mmCIF file of C-alpha atoms in Angstrom:
data_model
loop_
_atom_site.group_PDB
_atom_site.id
_atom_site.type_symbol
_atom_site.label_atom_id
_atom_site.label_comp_id
_atom_site.label_asym_id
_atom_site.label_seq_id
_atom_site.Cartn_x
_atom_site.Cartn_y
_atom_site.Cartn_z
ATOM 1 C CA MET A 1 -3.903 -5.136 12.229
ATOM 2 C CA ALA A 2 -4.480 -7.846 9.715
ATOM 3 C CA GLY A 3 -4.879 -11.235 11.310
ATOM 4 C CA ARG A 4 -3.059 -14.135 9.664
ATOM 5 C CA TRP A 5 -0.153 -13.744 12.102
ATOM 6 C CA ALA A 6 -2.319 -14.417 15.157
ATOM 7 C CA GLN A 7 0.669 -15.951 16.969
ATOM 8 C CA PHE A 8 3.481 -14.016 15.359
ATOM 9 C CA GLY A 9 6.901 -15.434 16.205
ATOM 10 C CA LEU A 10 5.565 -18.831 17.310
ATOM 11 C CA TYR A 11 7.854 -20.613 14.825
ATOM 12 C CA GLY A 12 10.732 -18.147 15.000
ATOM 13 C CA ALA A 13 9.839 -15.386 12.520
ATOM 14 C CA GLN A 14 11.217 -11.998 13.497
ATOM 15 C CA GLY A 15 9.903 -8.587 12.557
ATOM 16 C CA VAL A 16 7.739 -5.677 13.586
ATOM 17 C CA PRO A 17 4.231 -4.595 12.646
ATOM 18 C CA GLY A 18 4.287 -2.829 9.276
ATOM 19 C CA TRP A 19 2.995 0.405 10.740
ATOM 20 C CA VAL A 20 5.898 0.454 13.198
ATOM 21 C CA ALA A 21 8.369 -0.026 10.334
ATOM 22 C CA LEU A 22 6.661 2.792 8.419
ATOM 23 C CA GLY A 23 7.022 5.155 11.388
ATOM 24 C CA ARG A 24 10.652 4.142 11.906
ATOM 25 C CA GLU A 25 11.489 4.810 8.265
ATOM 26 C CA MET A 26 9.882 8.233 8.468
ATOM 27 C CA ASP A 27 11.820 8.954 11.673
ATOM 28 C CA ARG A 28 15.043 7.817 9.992
ATOM 29 C CA GLN A 29 14.572 10.390 7.253
ATOM 30 C CA VAL A 30 14.428 13.280 9.714
ATOM 31 C CA THR A 31 17.918 14.749 9.688
ATOM 32 C CA GLY A 32 19.325 17.724 11.462
ATOM 33 C CA ILE A 33 22.048 19.134 13.651
ATOM 34 C CA LYS A 34 24.664 16.568 14.639
ATOM 35 C CA SER A 35 26.257 18.586 17.461
ATOM 36 C CA PRO A 36 24.777 17.672 20.850
ATOM 37 C CA VAL A 37 22.610 20.252 22.597
ATOM 38 C CA ASP A 38 25.152 20.371 25.452
ATOM 39 C CA THR A 39 27.788 21.922 23.179
ATOM 40 C CA ARG A 40 27.903 25.641 22.464
ATOM 41 C CA ARG A 41 27.583 25.009 18.730
ATOM 42 C CA GLY A 42 24.668 22.577 19.101
ATOM 43 C CA LEU A 43 22.772 24.866 21.451
ATOM 44 C CA ALA A 44 23.303 27.939 19.242
ATOM 45 C CA ALA A 45 22.145 26.082 16.132
ATOM 46 C CA ARG A 46 18.970 24.866 17.848
ATOM 47 C CA LEU A 47 18.182 28.315 19.176
ATOM 48 C CA ARG A 48 18.625 29.821 15.686
ATOM 49 C CA TYR A 49 16.347 27.180 14.170
ATOM 50 C CA LEU A 50 13.694 27.769 16.822
ATOM 51 C CA ASN A 51 13.741 31.563 16.350
ATOM 52 C CA SER A 52 10.350 31.847 14.614
ATOM 53 C CA PRO A 53 6.672 31.697 15.540
ATOM 54 C CA ALA A 54 6.645 27.958 14.704
ATOM 55 C CA GLY A 55 9.776 27.537 16.833
ATOM 56 C CA ARG A 56 8.140 29.275 19.780
ATOM 57 C CA GLU A 57 5.141 26.945 19.413
ATOM 58 C CA ALA A 58 7.492 23.957 19.387
ATOM 59 C CA MET A 59 9.197 25.243 22.530
ATOM 60 C CA ALA A 60 5.823 25.637 24.219
ATOM 61 C CA ARG A 61 4.884 22.058 23.238
ATOM 62 C CA ALA A 62 8.202 20.891 24.706
ATOM 63 C CA GLY A 63 7.390 22.597 28.014
ATOM 64 C CA ILE A 64 9.688 25.621 27.849
ATOM 65 C CA THR A 65 7.971 28.331 29.879
ATOM 66 C CA THR A 66 10.802 30.865 30.235
ATOM 67 C CA ARG A 67 10.343 34.506 29.336
ATOM 68 C CA PRO A 68 11.283 35.793 25.880
ATOM 69 C CA ARG A 69 13.988 37.909 27.546
ATOM 70 C CA THR A 70 15.619 34.759 28.941
ATOM 71 C CA ILE A 71 15.498 33.036 25.557
ATOM 72 C CA ALA A 72 17.100 36.139 24.008
ATOM 73 C CA ALA A 73 19.893 35.877 26.603
ATOM 74 C CA TRP A 74 20.385 32.213 25.642
ATOM 75 C CA ARG A 75 20.659 33.258 21.995
ATOM 76 C CA ALA A 76 23.121 36.030 22.824
ATOM 77 C CA GLY A 77 25.211 33.569 24.838
ATOM 78 C CA THR A 78 25.065 35.654 28.013
ATOM 79 C CA ARG A 79 23.104 32.951 29.843
ATOM 80 C CA ARG A 80 23.057 29.186 29.469
ATOM 81 C CA PRO A 81 19.872 27.137 29.867
ATOM 82 C CA LEU A 82 19.684 24.631 32.676
ATOM 83 C CA PRO A 83 20.165 20.983 31.629
ATOM 84 C CA ALA A 84 16.401 20.321 31.758
ATOM 85 C CA ASN A 85 15.737 23.253 29.420
ATOM 86 C CA ARG A 86 18.523 22.139 27.081
ATOM 87 C CA GLN A 87 16.778 18.784 26.769
ATOM 88 C CA ARG A 88 13.477 20.565 26.129
ATOM 89 C CA LEU A 89 15.157 22.731 23.483
ATOM 90 C CA ASP A 90 16.453 19.571 21.827
ATOM 91 C CA ALA A 91 12.966 18.031 21.902
ATOM 92 C CA ALA A 92 11.482 21.245 20.465
ATOM 93 C CA TYR A 93 14.108 21.290 17.716
ATOM 94 C CA TRP A 94 13.374 17.709 16.609
ATOM 95 C CA ASP A 95 9.618 18.296 16.876
ATOM 96 C CA LEU A 96 9.909 21.310 14.554
ATOM 97 C CA ARG A 97 12.195 19.396 12.159
ATOM 98 C CA ARG A 98 9.555 16.635 11.943
ATOM 99 C CA ARG A 99 6.748 19.118 11.361
ATOM 100 C CA ASN A 100 8.676 21.023 8.689
ATOM 101 C CA LEU A 101 9.544 17.773 6.937
ATOM 102 C CA ALA A 102 5.887 16.736 7.136
ATOM 103 C CA ILE A 103 4.832 19.934 5.362
ATOM 104 C CA ASP A 104 7.336 19.245 2.594
ATOM 105 C CA TRP A 105 6.231 15.607 2.320
ATOM 106 C CA GLN A 106 2.557 16.568 2.126
ATOM 107 C CA ARG A 107 3.277 18.943 -0.719
ATOM 108 C CA ARG A 108 5.361 16.450 -2.723
ATOM 109 C CA LEU A 109 3.734 13.109 -1.941
ATOM 110 C CA ALA A 110 0.161 14.227 -2.517
ATOM 111 C CA ARG A 111 1.055 14.948 -6.152
ATOM 112 C CA THR A 112 3.383 12.142 -7.113
ATOM 113 C CA GLY A 113 3.246 9.534 -4.372
ATOM 114 C CA THR A 114 6.225 7.278 -3.826
ATOM 115 C CA ARG A 115 7.223 3.664 -4.149
ATOM 116 C CA ILE A 116 7.519 1.751 -0.870
ATOM 117 C CA GLU A 117 9.721 -1.332 -0.703
ATOM 118 C CA ILE A 118 8.464 -3.851 1.847
ATOM 119 C CA HIS A 119 10.893 -6.438 3.202
ATOM 120 C CA PRO A 120 9.131 -9.490 4.643
ATOM 121 C CA VAL A 121 9.741 -10.897 8.101
ATOM 122 C CA ASP A 122 13.106 -12.480 8.823
ATOM 123 C CA GLN A 123 12.567 -16.244 8.628
ATOM 124 C CA ARG A 124 16.146 -17.449 9.195
ATOM 125 C CA ASP A 125 15.198 -18.952 12.562
ATOM 126 C CA VAL A 126 11.810 -20.333 11.521
ATOM 127 C CA THR A 127 11.192 -23.972 12.316
ATOM 128 C CA ARG A 128 11.881 -26.123 9.261
ATOM 129 C CA GLY A 129 8.782 -26.610 7.123
ATOM 130 C CA ARG A 130 7.021 -23.603 8.624
ATOM 131 C CA ALA A 131 8.631 -20.819 6.572
ATOM 132 C CA ARG A 132 6.507 -18.983 4.029
ATOM 133 C CA ASP A 133 7.689 -18.072 0.572
ATOM 134 C CA LEU A 134 7.698 -14.274 0.894
ATOM 135 C CA ALA A 135 9.421 -11.857 -1.472
ATOM 136 C CA VAL A 136 10.341 -8.214 -1.198
ATOM 137 C CA ARG A 137 7.310 -6.327 -2.483
ATOM 138 C CA ARG A 138 7.041 -2.868 -3.961
ATOM 139 C CA VAL A 139 3.912 -0.771 -3.983
ATOM 140 C CA THR A 140 3.392 2.798 -5.143
ATOM 141 C CA VAL A 141 1.383 4.792 -2.634
ATOM 142 C CA ARG A 142 -0.396 7.750 -4.197
ATOM 143 C CA GLY A 143 -3.149 10.030 -3.142
ATOM 144 C CA HIS A 144 -3.578 13.153 -1.141
ATOM 145 C CA ARG A 145 -5.821 11.531 1.470
ATOM 146 C CA ILE A 146 -3.627 8.534 2.270
ATOM 147 C CA TRP A 147 -0.447 10.599 2.638
ATOM 148 C CA ASP A 148 -2.281 13.174 4.733
ATOM 149 C CA ASP A 149 -3.412 10.340 7.021
ATOM 150 C CA ILE A 150 0.080 8.806 7.193
ATOM 151 C CA ILE A 151 1.791 12.099 7.946
ATOM 152 C CA ALA A 152 -0.808 13.256 10.476
ATOM 153 C CA ALA A 153 -0.606 9.927 12.312
ATOM 154 C CA TRP A 154 3.198 10.086 12.300
ATOM 155 C CA ILE A 155 3.280 13.646 13.651
ATOM 156 C CA ASP A 156 0.695 12.796 16.334
ATOM 157 C CA GLU A 157 2.440 9.475 17.091
ATOM 158 C CA ASP A 158 -0.921 7.790 16.544
ATOM 159 C CA GLY A 159 -0.085 4.112 16.164
ATOM 160 C CA GLU A 160 -3.715 3.103 15.723
ATOM 161 C CA MET A 161 -4.136 5.350 12.685
ATOM 162 C CA LEU A 162 -0.781 4.281 11.208
ATOM 163 C CA ASP A 163 -1.952 0.680 11.580
ATOM 164 C CA ILE A 164 -5.177 1.442 9.710
ATOM 165 C CA VAL A 165 -3.288 3.167 6.905
ATOM 166 C CA TRP A 166 -0.737 0.328 6.745
ATOM 167 C CA ASP A 167 -3.605 -2.108 6.192
ATOM 168 C CA GLU A 168 -4.794 0.100 3.312
ATOM 169 C CA ILE A 169 -1.303 0.061 1.781
ATOM 170 C CA ILE A 170 -0.813 -3.698 1.943
ATOM 171 C CA THR A 171 -4.293 -4.394 0.600
ATOM 172 C CA ASP A 172 -2.870 -3.325 -2.781
ATOM 173 C CA LEU A 173 -0.592 -6.390 -2.669
ATOM 174 C CA GLY A 174 -3.470 -8.684 -3.593
ATOM 175 C CA SER A 175 -4.347 -11.943 -1.863
ATOM 176 C CA ASP A 176 -0.880 -12.085 -0.278
ATOM 177 C CA TYR A 177 -1.372 -8.817 1.616
ATOM 178 C CA ASP A 178 -1.812 -10.285 5.085
ATOM 179 C CA SER A 179 1.683 -11.804 4.917
ATOM 180 C CA TYR A 180 3.052 -8.256 5.180
ATOM 181 C CA SER A 181 1.272 -7.240 8.374
ATOM 182 C CA TYR A 182 4.638 -7.852 10.003
ATOM 183 C CA VAL A 183 7.851 -6.969 8.182
ATOM 184 C CA SER A 184 11.565 -6.790 8.832
ATOM 185 C CA SER A 185 11.792 -3.293 7.341
ATOM 186 C CA ILE A 186 10.466 -0.935 4.721
ATOM 187 C CA GLY A 187 12.104 1.773 2.680
ATOM 188 C CA PHE A 188 11.046 4.645 0.505
ATOM 189 C CA GLY A 189 12.569 7.744 -0.990
ATOM 190 C CA ILE A 190 11.001 11.074 -1.619
#
């Protein structure tokens, strides 16, 4: 992480590391089934979505070790998974949603990139005379390599790599870049 904020929050600034905000924004854009996994509708929808080779891989990653025959009975509605397996099914569903979205993002962002809006730290509570003059900044992030790194780090929940990539993104802001190591939020559309 860039270093000008060695004692972040000492004078009352509030925010999060930029890489954390980037991951949160990506998480926010993952949408899916609203019905809880404990409802018949929510469970059925998750099981339908997971009915593919990629879905079976996601279930394995989530720790579901039941036989295919049992999963077929869940799908048919003749048996209901135990609460622990319902939670694993939910985790597998969201894992697969993230991975499918990542594939779509990699295809689109590598070509065109996207504009990221960076909102600086919240300085409402900063000690008088210590606030910095920071504006909302916008930077267009393009390039196959950088988006591949961002998406791979997000999927793997690799905060260290997201931090490295965030430093690459804010370097494009010029001499002011280190002021955006911590932010209140970021936003981007795809």
